[in-house]
Short mmCIF file of C-alpha atoms in Angstrom, two decimals:
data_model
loop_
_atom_site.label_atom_id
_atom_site.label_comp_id
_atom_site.label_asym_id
_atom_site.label_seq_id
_atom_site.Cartn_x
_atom_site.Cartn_y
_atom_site.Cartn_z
CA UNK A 1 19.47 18.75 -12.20
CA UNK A 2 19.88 22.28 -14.03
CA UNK A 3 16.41 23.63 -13.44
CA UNK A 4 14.19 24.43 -10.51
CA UNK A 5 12.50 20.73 -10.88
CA UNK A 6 15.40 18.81 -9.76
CA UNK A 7 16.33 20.36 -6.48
CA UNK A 8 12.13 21.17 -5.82
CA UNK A 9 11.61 17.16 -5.92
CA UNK A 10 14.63 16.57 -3.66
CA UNK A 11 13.21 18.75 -1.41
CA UNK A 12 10.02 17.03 -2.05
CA UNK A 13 11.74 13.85 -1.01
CA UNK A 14 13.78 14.97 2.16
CA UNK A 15 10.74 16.70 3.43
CA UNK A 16 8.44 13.68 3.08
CA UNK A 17 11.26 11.27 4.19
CA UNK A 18 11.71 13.04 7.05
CA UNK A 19 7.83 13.87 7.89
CA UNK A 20 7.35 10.06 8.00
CA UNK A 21 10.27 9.67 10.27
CA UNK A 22 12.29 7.06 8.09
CA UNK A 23 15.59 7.32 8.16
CA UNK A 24 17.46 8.12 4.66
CA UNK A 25 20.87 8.59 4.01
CA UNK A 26 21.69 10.91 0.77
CA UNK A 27 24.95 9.67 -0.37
CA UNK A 28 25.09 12.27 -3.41
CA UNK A 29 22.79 15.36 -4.16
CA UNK A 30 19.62 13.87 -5.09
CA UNK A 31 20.52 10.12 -4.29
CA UNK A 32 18.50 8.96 -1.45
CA UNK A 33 18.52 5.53 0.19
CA UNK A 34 16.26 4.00 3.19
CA UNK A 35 14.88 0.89 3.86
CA UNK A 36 11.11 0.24 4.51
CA UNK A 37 9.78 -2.16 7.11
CA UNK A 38 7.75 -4.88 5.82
CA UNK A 39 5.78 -8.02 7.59
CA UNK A 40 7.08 -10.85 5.24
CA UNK A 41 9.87 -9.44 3.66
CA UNK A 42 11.24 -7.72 7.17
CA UNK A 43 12.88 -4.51 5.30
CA UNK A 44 13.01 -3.47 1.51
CA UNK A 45 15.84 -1.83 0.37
CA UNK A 46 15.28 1.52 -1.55
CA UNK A 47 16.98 3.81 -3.49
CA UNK A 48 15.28 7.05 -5.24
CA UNK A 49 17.26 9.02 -7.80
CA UNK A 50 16.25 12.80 -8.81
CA UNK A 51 17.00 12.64 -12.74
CA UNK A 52 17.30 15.80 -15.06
CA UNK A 53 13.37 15.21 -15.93
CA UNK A 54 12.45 12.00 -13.88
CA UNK A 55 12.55 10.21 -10.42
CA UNK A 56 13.53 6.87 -10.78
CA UNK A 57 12.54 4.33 -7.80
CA UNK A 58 14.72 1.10 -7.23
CA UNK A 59 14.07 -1.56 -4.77
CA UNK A 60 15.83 -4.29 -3.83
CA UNK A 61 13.10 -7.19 -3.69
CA UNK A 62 15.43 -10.68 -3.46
CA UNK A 63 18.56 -12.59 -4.99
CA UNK A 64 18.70 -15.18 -7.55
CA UNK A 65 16.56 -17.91 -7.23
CA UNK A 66 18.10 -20.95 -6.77
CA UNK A 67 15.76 -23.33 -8.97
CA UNK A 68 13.02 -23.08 -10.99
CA UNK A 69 14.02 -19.45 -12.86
CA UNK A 70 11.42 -19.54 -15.84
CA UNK A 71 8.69 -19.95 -13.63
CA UNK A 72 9.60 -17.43 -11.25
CA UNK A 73 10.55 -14.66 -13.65
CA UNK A 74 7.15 -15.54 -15.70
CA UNK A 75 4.65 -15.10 -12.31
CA UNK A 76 6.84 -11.87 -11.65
CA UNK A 77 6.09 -10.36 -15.60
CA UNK A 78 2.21 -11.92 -15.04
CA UNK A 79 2.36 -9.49 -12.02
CA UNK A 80 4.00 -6.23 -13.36
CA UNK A 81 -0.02 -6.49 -15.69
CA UNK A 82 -1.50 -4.96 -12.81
CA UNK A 83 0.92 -2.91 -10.99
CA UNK A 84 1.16 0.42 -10.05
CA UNK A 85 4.41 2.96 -10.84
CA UNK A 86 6.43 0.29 -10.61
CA UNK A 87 7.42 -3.09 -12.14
CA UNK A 88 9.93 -6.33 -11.55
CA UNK A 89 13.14 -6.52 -12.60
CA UNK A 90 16.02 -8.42 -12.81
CA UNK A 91 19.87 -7.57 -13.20
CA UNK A 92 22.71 -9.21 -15.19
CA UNK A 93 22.54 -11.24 -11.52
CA UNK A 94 19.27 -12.56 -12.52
CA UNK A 95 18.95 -10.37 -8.74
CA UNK A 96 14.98 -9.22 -8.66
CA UNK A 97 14.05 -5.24 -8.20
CA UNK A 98 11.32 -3.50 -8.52
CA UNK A 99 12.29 -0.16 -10.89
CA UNK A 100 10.34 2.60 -11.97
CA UNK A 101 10.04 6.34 -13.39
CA UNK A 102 8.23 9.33 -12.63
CA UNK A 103 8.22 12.32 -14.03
CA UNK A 104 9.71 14.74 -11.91
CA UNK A 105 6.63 17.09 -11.91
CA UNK A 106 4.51 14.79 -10.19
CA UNK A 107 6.81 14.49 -7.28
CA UNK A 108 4.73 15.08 -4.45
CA UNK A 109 4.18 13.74 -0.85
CA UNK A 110 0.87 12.09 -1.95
CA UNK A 111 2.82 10.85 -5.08
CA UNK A 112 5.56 9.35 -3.11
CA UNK A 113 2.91 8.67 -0.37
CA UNK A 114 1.17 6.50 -3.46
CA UNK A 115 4.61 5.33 -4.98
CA UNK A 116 6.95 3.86 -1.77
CA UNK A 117 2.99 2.08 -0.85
CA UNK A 118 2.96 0.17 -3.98
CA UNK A 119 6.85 -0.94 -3.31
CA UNK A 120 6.70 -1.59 -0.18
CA UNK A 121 3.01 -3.85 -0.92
CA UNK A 122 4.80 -5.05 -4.39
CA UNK A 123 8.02 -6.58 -2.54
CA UNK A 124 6.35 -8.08 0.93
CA UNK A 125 3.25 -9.01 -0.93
CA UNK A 126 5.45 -11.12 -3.37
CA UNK A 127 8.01 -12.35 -1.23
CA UNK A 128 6.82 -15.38 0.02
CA UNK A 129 5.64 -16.97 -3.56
CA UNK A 130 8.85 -15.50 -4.92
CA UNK A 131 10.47 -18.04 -2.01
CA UNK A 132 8.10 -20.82 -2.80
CA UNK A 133 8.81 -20.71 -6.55
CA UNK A 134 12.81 -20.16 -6.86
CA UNK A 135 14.29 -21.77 -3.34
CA UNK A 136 11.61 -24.68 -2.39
CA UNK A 137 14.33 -27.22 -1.91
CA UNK A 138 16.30 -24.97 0.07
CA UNK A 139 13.17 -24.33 2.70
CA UNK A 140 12.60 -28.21 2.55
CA UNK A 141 16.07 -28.81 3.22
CA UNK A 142 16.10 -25.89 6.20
CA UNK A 143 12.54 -27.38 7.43
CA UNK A 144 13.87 -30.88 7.45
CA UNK A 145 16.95 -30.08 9.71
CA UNK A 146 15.36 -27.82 12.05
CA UNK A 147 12.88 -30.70 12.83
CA UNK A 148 15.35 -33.48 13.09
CA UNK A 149 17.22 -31.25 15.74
CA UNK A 150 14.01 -30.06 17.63
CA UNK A 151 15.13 -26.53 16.41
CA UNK A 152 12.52 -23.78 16.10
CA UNK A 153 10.48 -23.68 12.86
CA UNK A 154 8.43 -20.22 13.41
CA UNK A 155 10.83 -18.28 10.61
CA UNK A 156 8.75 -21.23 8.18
CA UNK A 157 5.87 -21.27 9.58
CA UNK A 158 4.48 -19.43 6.10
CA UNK A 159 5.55 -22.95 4.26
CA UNK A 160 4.18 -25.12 6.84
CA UNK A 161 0.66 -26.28 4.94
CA UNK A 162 3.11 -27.57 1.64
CA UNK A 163 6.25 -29.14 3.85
CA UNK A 164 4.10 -30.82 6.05
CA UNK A 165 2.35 -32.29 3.59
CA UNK A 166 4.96 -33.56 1.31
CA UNK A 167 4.11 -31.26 -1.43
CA UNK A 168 5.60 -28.79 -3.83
CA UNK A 169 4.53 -25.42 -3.18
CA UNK A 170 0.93 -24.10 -5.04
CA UNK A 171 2.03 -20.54 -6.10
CA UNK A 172 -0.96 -19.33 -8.57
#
């Protein structure tokens, strides 16, 4: 960050962060990360890096899937079509992310206002057919002993309709 850009979008940042009251943690000069609270996917992981001329967003969306990997990485790449800022990802891992850039200019609160919406809709919106596609037999196999045991099923109850009914899940 040599110019005026850099350290005017980590101020951006810090001020908006803290406006919004989420808590961030800047581990190095324009390195922030937070988490944002979600409904299916409880809390999304986020890190936002001020570049020499861009802002790159990265967001921790879920680990390998167990099963079913071609499928699951093609209805992610359909998806990244019509997205906004931002796009899937996966690491070496085969880990999914959503990762982006922005030119540093256009780091405002309504930009990052516009920007940490679309990652925090991308990842919970997502999460459950990402779970449906690449860890079915795992929730079958979770769903399966929680019933046998009379344990509570309310952390499935999204994947009720397709283990009640015998059925692989119907992810479009």
């Amino acid at each position: 960050m040599t110019d005026s850009v850099g350290p005017a979008a980590s101020a951006t940042i810090r001020d908006y962060l803290t406006a919004n009251d989420i808590d961030f943690e800047e581990t190095t000069d324009g390195v922030f990360s937070f988490e944002l609270p979600g409904e299916k996917k409880l809390q999304t992981a986020v890190r936002l890096d001020v570049g020499r001329h861009a802002l790159g967003v990265h967001a921790f969306v879920c680990r390998r899937p167990d099963e079913n990997h071609e499928r699951v990485y093609r209805w992610l790449l359909e998806r990244n079509l019509r997205m906004y800022a931002v796009s899937f990802a996966v690491d070496r891992l085969g880990d999914i992310y959503l990762d982006g850039r922005l030119p540093l200019g256009v780091v405002t609160s309504e930009e990052l206002d516009r920007l940490l919406g679309s990652v925090l809709s991308y990842a919970d919106d997502s999460f459950n057919a990402i779970l449906e596609l690449g860890f079915a037999a795992s929730i079958r196999k979770e769903w399966e002993w929680r019933k046998l045991r009379g344990e509570p099923t309310h952390n499935l109850e999204a994947f009720r309709g397709w283990l009640e009914a015998g059925e692989e899940p119907a992810v479009d």
